Short mmCIF file of C-alpha atoms and ligand atoms in Angstrom, two decimals:
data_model
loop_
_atom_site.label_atom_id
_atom_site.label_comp_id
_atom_site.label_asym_id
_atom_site.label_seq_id
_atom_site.Cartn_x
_atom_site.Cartn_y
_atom_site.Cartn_z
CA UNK A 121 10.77 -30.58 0.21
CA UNK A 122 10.76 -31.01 -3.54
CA UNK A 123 7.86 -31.39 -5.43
CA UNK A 124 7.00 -31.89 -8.92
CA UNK A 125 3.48 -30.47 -10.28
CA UNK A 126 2.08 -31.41 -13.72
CA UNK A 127 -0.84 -29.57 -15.43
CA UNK A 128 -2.24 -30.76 -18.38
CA UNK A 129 -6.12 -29.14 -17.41
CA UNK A 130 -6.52 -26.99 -20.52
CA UNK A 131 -4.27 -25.98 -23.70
CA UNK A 132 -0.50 -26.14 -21.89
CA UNK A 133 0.94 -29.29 -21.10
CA UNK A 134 3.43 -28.26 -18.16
CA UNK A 135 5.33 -29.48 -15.28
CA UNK A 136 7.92 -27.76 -12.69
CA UNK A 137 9.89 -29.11 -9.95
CA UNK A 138 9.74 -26.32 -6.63
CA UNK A 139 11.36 -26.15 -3.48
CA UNK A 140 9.20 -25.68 -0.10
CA UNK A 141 6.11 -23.88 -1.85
CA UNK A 142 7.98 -21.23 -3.41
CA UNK A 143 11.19 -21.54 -4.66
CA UNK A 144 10.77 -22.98 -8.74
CA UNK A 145 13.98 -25.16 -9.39
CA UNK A 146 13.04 -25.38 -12.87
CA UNK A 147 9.62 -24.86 -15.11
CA UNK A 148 8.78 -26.07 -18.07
CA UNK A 149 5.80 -25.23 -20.11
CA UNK A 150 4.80 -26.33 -23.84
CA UNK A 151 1.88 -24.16 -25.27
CA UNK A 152 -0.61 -25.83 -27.40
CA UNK A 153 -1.71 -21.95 -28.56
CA UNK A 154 -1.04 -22.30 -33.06
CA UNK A 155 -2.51 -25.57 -32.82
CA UNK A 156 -5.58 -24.10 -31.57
CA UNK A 157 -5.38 -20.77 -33.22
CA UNK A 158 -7.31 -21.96 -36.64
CA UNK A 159 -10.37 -23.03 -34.64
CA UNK A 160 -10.82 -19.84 -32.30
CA UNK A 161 -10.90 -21.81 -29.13
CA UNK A 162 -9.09 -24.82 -27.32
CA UNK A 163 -10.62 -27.93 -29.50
CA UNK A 164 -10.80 -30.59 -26.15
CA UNK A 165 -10.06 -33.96 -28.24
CA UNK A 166 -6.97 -32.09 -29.98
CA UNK A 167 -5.84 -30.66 -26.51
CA UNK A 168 -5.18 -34.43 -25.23
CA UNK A 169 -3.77 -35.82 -28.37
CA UNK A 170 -1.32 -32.76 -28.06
CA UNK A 171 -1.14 -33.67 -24.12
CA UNK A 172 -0.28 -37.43 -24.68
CA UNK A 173 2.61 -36.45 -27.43
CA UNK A 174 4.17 -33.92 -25.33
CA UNK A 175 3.78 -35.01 -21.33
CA UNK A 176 6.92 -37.33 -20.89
CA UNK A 177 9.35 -34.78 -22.49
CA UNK A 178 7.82 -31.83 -20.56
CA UNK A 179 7.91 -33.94 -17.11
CA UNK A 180 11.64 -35.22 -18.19
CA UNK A 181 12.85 -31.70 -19.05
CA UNK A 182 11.58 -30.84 -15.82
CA UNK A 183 13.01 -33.29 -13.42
CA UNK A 184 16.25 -33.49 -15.21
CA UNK A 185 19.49 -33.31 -12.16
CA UNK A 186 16.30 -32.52 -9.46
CA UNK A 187 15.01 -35.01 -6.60
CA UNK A 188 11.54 -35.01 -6.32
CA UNK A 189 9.64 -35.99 -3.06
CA UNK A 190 6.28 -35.55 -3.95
CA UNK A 191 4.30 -36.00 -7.46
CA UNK A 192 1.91 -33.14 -7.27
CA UNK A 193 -1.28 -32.21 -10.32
CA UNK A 194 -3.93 -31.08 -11.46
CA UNK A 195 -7.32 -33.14 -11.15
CA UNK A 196 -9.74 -30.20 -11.48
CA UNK A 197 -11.50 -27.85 -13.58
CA UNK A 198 -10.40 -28.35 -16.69
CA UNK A 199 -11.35 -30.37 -19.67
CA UNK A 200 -11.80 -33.67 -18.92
CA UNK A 201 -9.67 -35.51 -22.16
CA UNK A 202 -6.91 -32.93 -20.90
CA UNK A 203 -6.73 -33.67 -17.22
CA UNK A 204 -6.79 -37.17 -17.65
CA UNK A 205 -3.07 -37.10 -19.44
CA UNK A 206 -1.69 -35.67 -16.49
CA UNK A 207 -3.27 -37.39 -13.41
CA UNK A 208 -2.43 -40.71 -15.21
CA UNK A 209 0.88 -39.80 -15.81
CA UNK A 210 1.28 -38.11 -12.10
CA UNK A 211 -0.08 -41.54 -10.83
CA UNK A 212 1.96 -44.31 -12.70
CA UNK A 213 4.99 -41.64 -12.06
CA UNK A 214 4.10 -41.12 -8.32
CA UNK A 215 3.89 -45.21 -8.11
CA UNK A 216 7.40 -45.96 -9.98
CA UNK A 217 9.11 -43.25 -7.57
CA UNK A 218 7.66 -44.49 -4.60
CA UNK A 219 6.64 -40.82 -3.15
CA UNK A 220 2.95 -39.73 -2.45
CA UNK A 221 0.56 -38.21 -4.94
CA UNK A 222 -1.42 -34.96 -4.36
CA UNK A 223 -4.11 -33.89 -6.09
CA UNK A 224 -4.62 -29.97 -6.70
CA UNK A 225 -7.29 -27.54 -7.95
CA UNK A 226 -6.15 -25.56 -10.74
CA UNK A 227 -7.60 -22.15 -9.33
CA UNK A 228 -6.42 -22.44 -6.13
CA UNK A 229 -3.20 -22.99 -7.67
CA UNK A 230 -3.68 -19.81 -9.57
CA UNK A 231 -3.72 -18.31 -6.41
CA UNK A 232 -0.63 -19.45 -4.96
CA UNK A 233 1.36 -17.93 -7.57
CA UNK A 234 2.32 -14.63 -6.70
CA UNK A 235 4.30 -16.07 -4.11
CA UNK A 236 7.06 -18.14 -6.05
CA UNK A 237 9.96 -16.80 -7.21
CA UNK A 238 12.63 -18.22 -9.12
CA UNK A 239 15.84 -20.21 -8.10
CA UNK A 240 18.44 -17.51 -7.81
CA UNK A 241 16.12 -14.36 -7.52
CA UNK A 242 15.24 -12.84 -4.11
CA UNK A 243 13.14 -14.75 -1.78
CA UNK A 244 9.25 -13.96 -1.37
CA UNK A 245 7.94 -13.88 1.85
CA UNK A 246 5.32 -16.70 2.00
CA UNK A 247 2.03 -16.46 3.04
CA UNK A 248 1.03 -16.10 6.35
CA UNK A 249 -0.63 -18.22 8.64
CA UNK A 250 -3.96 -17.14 10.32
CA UNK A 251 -4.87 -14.06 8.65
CA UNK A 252 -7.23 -13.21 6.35
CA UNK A 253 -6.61 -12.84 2.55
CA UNK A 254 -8.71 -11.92 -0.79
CA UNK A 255 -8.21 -13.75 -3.60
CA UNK A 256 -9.26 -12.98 -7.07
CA UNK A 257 -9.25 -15.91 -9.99
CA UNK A 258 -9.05 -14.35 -13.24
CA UNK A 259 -8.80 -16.53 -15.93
CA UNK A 260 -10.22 -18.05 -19.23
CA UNK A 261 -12.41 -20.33 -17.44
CA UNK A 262 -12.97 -18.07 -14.08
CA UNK A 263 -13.92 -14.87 -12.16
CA UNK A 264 -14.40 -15.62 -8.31
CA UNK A 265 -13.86 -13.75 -5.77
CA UNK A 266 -12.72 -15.72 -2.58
CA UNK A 267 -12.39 -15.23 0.96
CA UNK A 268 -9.62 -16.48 2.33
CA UNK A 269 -10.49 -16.41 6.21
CA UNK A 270 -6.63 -18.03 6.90
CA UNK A 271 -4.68 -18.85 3.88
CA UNK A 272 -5.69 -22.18 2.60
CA UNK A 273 -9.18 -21.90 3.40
CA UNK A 274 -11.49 -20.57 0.59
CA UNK A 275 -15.22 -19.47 -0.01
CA UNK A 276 -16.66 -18.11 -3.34
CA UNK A 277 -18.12 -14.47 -2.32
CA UNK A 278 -18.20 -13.32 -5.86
CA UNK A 279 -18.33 -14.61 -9.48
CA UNK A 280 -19.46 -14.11 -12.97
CA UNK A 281 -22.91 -14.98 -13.33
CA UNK A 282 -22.06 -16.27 -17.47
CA UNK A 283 -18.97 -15.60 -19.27
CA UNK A 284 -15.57 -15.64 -17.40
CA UNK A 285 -13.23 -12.61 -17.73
CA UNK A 286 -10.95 -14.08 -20.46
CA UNK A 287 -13.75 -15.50 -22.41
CA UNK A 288 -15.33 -11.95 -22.93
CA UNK A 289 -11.40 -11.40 -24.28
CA UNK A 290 -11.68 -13.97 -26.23
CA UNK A 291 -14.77 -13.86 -27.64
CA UNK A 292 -14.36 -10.18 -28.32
CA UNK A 293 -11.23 -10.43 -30.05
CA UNK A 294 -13.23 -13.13 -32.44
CA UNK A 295 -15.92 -10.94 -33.23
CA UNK A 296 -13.22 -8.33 -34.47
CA UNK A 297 -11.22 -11.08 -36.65
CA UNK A 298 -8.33 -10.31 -33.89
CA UNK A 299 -7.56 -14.12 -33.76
CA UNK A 300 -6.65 -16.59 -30.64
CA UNK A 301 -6.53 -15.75 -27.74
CA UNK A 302 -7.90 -12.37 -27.30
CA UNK A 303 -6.51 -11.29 -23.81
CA UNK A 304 -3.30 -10.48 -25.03
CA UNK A 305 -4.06 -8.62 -28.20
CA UNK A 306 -6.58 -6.23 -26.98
CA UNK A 307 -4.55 -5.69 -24.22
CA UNK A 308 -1.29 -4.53 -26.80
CA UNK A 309 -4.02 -2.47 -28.44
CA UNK A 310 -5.53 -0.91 -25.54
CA UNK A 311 -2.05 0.00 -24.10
CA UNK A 312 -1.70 1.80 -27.46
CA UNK A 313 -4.94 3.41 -27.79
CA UNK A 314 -4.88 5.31 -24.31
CA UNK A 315 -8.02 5.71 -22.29
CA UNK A 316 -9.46 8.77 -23.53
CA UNK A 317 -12.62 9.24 -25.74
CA UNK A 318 -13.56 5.75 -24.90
CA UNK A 319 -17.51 4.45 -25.96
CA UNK A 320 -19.59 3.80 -22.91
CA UNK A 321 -20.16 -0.11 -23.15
CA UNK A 322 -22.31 -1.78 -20.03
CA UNK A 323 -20.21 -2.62 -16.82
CA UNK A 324 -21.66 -5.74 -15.94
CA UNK A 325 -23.87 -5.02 -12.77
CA UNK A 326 -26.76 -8.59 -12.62
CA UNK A 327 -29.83 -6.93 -10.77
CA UNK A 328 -30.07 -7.35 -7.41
CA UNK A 329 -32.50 -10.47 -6.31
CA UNK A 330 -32.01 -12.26 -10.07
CA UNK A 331 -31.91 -16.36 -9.41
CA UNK A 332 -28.92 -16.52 -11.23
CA UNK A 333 -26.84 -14.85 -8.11
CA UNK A 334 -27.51 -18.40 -6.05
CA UNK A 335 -27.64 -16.53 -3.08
CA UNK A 336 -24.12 -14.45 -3.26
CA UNK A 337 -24.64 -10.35 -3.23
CA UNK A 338 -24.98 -8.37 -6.51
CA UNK A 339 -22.68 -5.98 -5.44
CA UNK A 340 -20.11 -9.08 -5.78
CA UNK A 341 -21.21 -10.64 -9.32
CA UNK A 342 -20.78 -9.72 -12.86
CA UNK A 343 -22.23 -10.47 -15.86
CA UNK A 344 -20.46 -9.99 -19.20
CA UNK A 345 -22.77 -11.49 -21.48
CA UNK A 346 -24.54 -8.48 -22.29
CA UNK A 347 -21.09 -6.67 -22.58
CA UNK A 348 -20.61 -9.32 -25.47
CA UNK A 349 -24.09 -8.32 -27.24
CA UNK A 350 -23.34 -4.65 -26.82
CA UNK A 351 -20.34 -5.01 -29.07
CA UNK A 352 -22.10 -7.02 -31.27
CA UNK A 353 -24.73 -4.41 -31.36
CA UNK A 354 -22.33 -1.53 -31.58
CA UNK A 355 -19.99 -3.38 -34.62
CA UNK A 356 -23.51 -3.88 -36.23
CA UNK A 357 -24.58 -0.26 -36.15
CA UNK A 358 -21.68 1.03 -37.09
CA UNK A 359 -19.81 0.16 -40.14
CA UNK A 360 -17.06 2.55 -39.84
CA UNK A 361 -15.64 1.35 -36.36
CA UNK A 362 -12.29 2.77 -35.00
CA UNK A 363 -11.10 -1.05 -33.72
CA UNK A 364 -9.08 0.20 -31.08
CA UNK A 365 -11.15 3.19 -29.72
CA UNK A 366 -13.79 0.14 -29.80
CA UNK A 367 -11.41 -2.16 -28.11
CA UNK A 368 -10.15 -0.18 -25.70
CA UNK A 369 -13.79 0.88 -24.44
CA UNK A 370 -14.41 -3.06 -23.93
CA UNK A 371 -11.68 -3.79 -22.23
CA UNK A 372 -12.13 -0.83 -19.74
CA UNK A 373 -15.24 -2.06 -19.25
CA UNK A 374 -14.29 -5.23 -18.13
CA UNK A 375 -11.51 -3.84 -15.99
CA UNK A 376 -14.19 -1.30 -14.35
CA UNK A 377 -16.18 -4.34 -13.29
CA UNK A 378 -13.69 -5.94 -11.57
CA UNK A 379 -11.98 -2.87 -9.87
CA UNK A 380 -15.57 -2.49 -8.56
CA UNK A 381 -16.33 -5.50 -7.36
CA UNK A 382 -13.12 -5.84 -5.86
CA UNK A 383 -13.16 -2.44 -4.25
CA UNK A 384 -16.50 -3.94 -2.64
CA UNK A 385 -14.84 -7.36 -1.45
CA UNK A 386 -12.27 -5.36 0.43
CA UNK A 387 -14.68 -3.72 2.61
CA UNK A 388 -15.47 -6.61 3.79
CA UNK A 389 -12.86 -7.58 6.48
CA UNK A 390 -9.18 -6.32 7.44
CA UNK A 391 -7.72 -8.15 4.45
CA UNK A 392 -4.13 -8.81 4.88
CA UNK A 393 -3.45 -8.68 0.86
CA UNK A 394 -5.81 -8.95 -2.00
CA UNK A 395 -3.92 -12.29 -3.92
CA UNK A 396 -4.13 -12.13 -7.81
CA UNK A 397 -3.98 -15.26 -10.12
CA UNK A 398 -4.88 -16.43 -13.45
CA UNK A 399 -3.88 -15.36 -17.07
CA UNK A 400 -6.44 -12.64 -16.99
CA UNK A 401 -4.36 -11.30 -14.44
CA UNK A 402 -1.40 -10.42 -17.39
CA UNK A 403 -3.89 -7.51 -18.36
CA UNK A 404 -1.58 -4.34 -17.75
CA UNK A 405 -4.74 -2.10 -17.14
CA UNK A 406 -6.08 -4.33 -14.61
CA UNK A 407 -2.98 -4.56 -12.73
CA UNK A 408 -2.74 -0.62 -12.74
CA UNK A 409 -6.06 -0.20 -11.71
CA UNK A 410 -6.02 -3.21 -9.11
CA UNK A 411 -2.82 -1.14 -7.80
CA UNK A 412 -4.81 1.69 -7.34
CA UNK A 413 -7.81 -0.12 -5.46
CA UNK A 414 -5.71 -1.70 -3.35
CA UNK A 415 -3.72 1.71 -2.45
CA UNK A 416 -6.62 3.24 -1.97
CA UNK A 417 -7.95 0.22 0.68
CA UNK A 418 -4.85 0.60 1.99
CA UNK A 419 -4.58 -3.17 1.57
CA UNK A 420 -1.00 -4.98 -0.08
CA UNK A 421 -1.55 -6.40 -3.65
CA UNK A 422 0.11 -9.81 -4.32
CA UNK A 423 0.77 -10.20 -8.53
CA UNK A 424 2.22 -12.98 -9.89
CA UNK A 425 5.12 -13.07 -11.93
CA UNK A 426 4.12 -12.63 -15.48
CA UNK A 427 5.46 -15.82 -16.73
CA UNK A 428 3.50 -17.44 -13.67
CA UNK A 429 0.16 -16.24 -14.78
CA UNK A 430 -1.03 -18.40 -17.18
CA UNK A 431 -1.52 -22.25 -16.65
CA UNK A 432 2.22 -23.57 -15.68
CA UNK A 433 3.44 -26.69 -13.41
CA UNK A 434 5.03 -24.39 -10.72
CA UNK A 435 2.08 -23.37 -9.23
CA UNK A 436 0.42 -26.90 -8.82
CA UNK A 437 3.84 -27.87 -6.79
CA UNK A 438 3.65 -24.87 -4.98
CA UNK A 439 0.10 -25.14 -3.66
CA UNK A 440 0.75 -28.98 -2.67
CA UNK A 441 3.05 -27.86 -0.15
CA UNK A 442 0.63 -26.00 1.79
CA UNK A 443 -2.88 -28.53 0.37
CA UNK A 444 -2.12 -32.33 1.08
CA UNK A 445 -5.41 -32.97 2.14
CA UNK A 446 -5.86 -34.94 -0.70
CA UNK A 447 -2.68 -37.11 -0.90
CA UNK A 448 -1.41 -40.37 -1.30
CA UNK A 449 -3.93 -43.60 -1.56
CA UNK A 450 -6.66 -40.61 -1.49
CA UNK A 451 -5.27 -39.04 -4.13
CA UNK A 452 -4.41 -41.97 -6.51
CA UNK A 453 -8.21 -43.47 -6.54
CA UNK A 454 -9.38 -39.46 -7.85
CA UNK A 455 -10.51 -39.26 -11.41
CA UNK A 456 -10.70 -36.12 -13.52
CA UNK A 457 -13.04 -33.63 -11.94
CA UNK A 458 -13.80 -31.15 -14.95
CA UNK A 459 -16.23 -29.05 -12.95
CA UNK A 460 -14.29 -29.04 -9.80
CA UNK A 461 -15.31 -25.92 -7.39
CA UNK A 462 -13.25 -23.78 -5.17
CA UNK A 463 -13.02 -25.09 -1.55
O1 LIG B 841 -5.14 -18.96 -16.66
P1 LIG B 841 -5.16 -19.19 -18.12
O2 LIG B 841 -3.85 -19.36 -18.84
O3 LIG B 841 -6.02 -20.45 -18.48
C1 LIG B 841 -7.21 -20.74 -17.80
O4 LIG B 841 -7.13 -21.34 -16.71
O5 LIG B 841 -8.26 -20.30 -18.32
O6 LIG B 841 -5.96 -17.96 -18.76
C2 LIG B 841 -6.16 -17.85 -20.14
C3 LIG B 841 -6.97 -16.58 -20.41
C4 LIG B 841 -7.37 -16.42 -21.87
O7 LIG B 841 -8.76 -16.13 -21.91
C5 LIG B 841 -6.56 -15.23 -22.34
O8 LIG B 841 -7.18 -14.45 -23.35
C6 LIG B 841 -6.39 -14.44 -21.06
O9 LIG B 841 -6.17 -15.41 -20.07
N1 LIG B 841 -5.27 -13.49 -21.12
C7 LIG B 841 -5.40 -12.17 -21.02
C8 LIG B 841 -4.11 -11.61 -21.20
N2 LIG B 841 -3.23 -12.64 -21.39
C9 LIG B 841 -3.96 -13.79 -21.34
N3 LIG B 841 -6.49 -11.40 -20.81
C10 LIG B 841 -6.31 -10.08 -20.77
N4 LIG B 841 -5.12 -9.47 -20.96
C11 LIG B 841 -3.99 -10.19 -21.15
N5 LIG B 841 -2.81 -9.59 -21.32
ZN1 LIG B 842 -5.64 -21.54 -15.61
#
């Protein structure tokens, strides 16, 4: 089965044609990144002018010599401007084809995408049915831990309680004049620096018992807001800052946090692999030190392909192999749901 996934949620305007859930016949992805990188952030009301120039050539260089046999996209989170371009278009496109619509959430998509694999390259095994799995959403927008009790199933047992994981990239990377977005730079510059003599910044722990938790376990949640304000403090106090000794020590920081939390999440069932997904994910210190976690838990690691970590098409038709529960009529009366949760 053929599918065709759009994604238009946030700054990429994408779409990808994949065979059976896995097996990406072709991928196409247009970055909206320099028109962006003036303002230090993803401006919403540019991000859908950008969307509505660009979706019909990304969704024609995509289906070019393919049949499709389902329209799958994105209808949640994401900026609302942003997903509109794509559900419309997945909807008038779904109609003129005469093949069913299905609607997808963007982070469970980022979670389905360590297992495709391109046309031509050796085959992934997929996942498998009736065990239990650990995901981890990483990503400009989201931290979450989720358990997975079969695959396809998922419950938030973690998060961050403020900032996302990117975000503190980002955010960092614009307090040190670094530019847009952060994740990648400090990463180049971290690789560079090394990991010794590194400044102690805070690891994110929230208190046990704080409201903020809604109920999930400390031992589960971050916080990186006050990761944020201890740079700011730091840069403040001292005027002679070593950037990368400074970036380095933040991004470690960040990396800690997660390798902690996620060393906690695997204790708590026989996870069959700990599934990685989002643009965070890219991070080469994270995936080293996820590697070592997961060695250590004895449990597999699933990483994406690189080029599959940030926001792409591929993953949206992917997921809709395995998620039709919202598909055809269902599907086509869905608006935009910018705040869409996992589950
Ligand atoms: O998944 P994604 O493309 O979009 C969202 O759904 O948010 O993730 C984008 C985020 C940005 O915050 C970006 O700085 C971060 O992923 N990112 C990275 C790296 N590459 C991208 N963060 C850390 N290290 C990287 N190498
Ligand atoms: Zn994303």
């Amino acid at each position: 089965m053929n599918i065709l996934g759009i994604e238009t949620s946030c700054d990429e305007t994408a779409a990808a044609v994949v065979k059976d859930g896995a097996e990406v016949l072709s991928n196409v992805v247009y970055t909206q990144i320099p028109l962006h990188q003036p303002y230090g952030g993803v401006v919403p009301e540019l991000a859908s002018r950008a969307h509505v120039e660009k979706i019909r050539e990304v969704i024609g260089a995509a289906m070019a010599g393919q049949n499709v046999d389902a329209v799958a996209v994105t209808y949640g989170p994401g900026l609302s401007p942003a997903l509109l371009v794509g559900l419309n278009a997945a909807k008038g496109l779904a109609r003129a084809l005469g093949v069913p619509l299905i609607a997808i959430n963007h982070i469970e998509a980022h979670l389905h995408t360590p297992f495709l694999y391109d046309s031509g390259s050796p085959k992934v095994p997929p996942p498998e049915p009736d065990v239990p799995y650990l995901g981890l959403a990483i990503s400009g927008g989201h931290t979450n831990w989720i358990d997975m009790e079969r695959y396809g199933t998922y419950r938030t047992i973690g998060q961050t309680l403020d900032d996302a994981a990117g975000e503190a990239f980002d955010k960092a990377a614009k307090l040190l004049g670094l530019g847009y977005p952060g994740g990648p730079v400090v990463d180049r510059i971290a690789r560079e620096y090394g990991c010794a003599n590194l400044i102690a910044f805070p690891k994110g722990r929230p208190r046990e018992g704080v409201s903020a938790l809604a109920g999930l376990p400390a031992s589960l949640c971050v916080s990186f807001s006050g990761l944020k304000t201890a740079l700011l403090r730091y840069v403040e106090s001292h005027p002679d800052i070593e950037v990368p000794q400074v970036v380095a020590s933040y991004q470690e920081a960040i990396v800690q946090a997660v390798a902690d939390r996620t060393r906690s999440a695997l204790k708590l069932r026989d996870y069959r692999a700990l599934i990685v997904g989002g643009g965070v994910s890219l991070n080469s210190r994270l995936r080293a030190v996820l590697k070592a976690v997961c060695a250590e838990a004895h449990v597999e690691l699933k990483l994406a392909l690189p080029k599959y970590c940030g926001d792409n098409g591929a993953m949206v038709a992917a997921l809709a192999y395995y998620r039709q529960n919202l598909a055809g009529e269902k599907a086509m009366r869905l608006d935009a749901a910018p705040s869409l949760e996992i589950g």
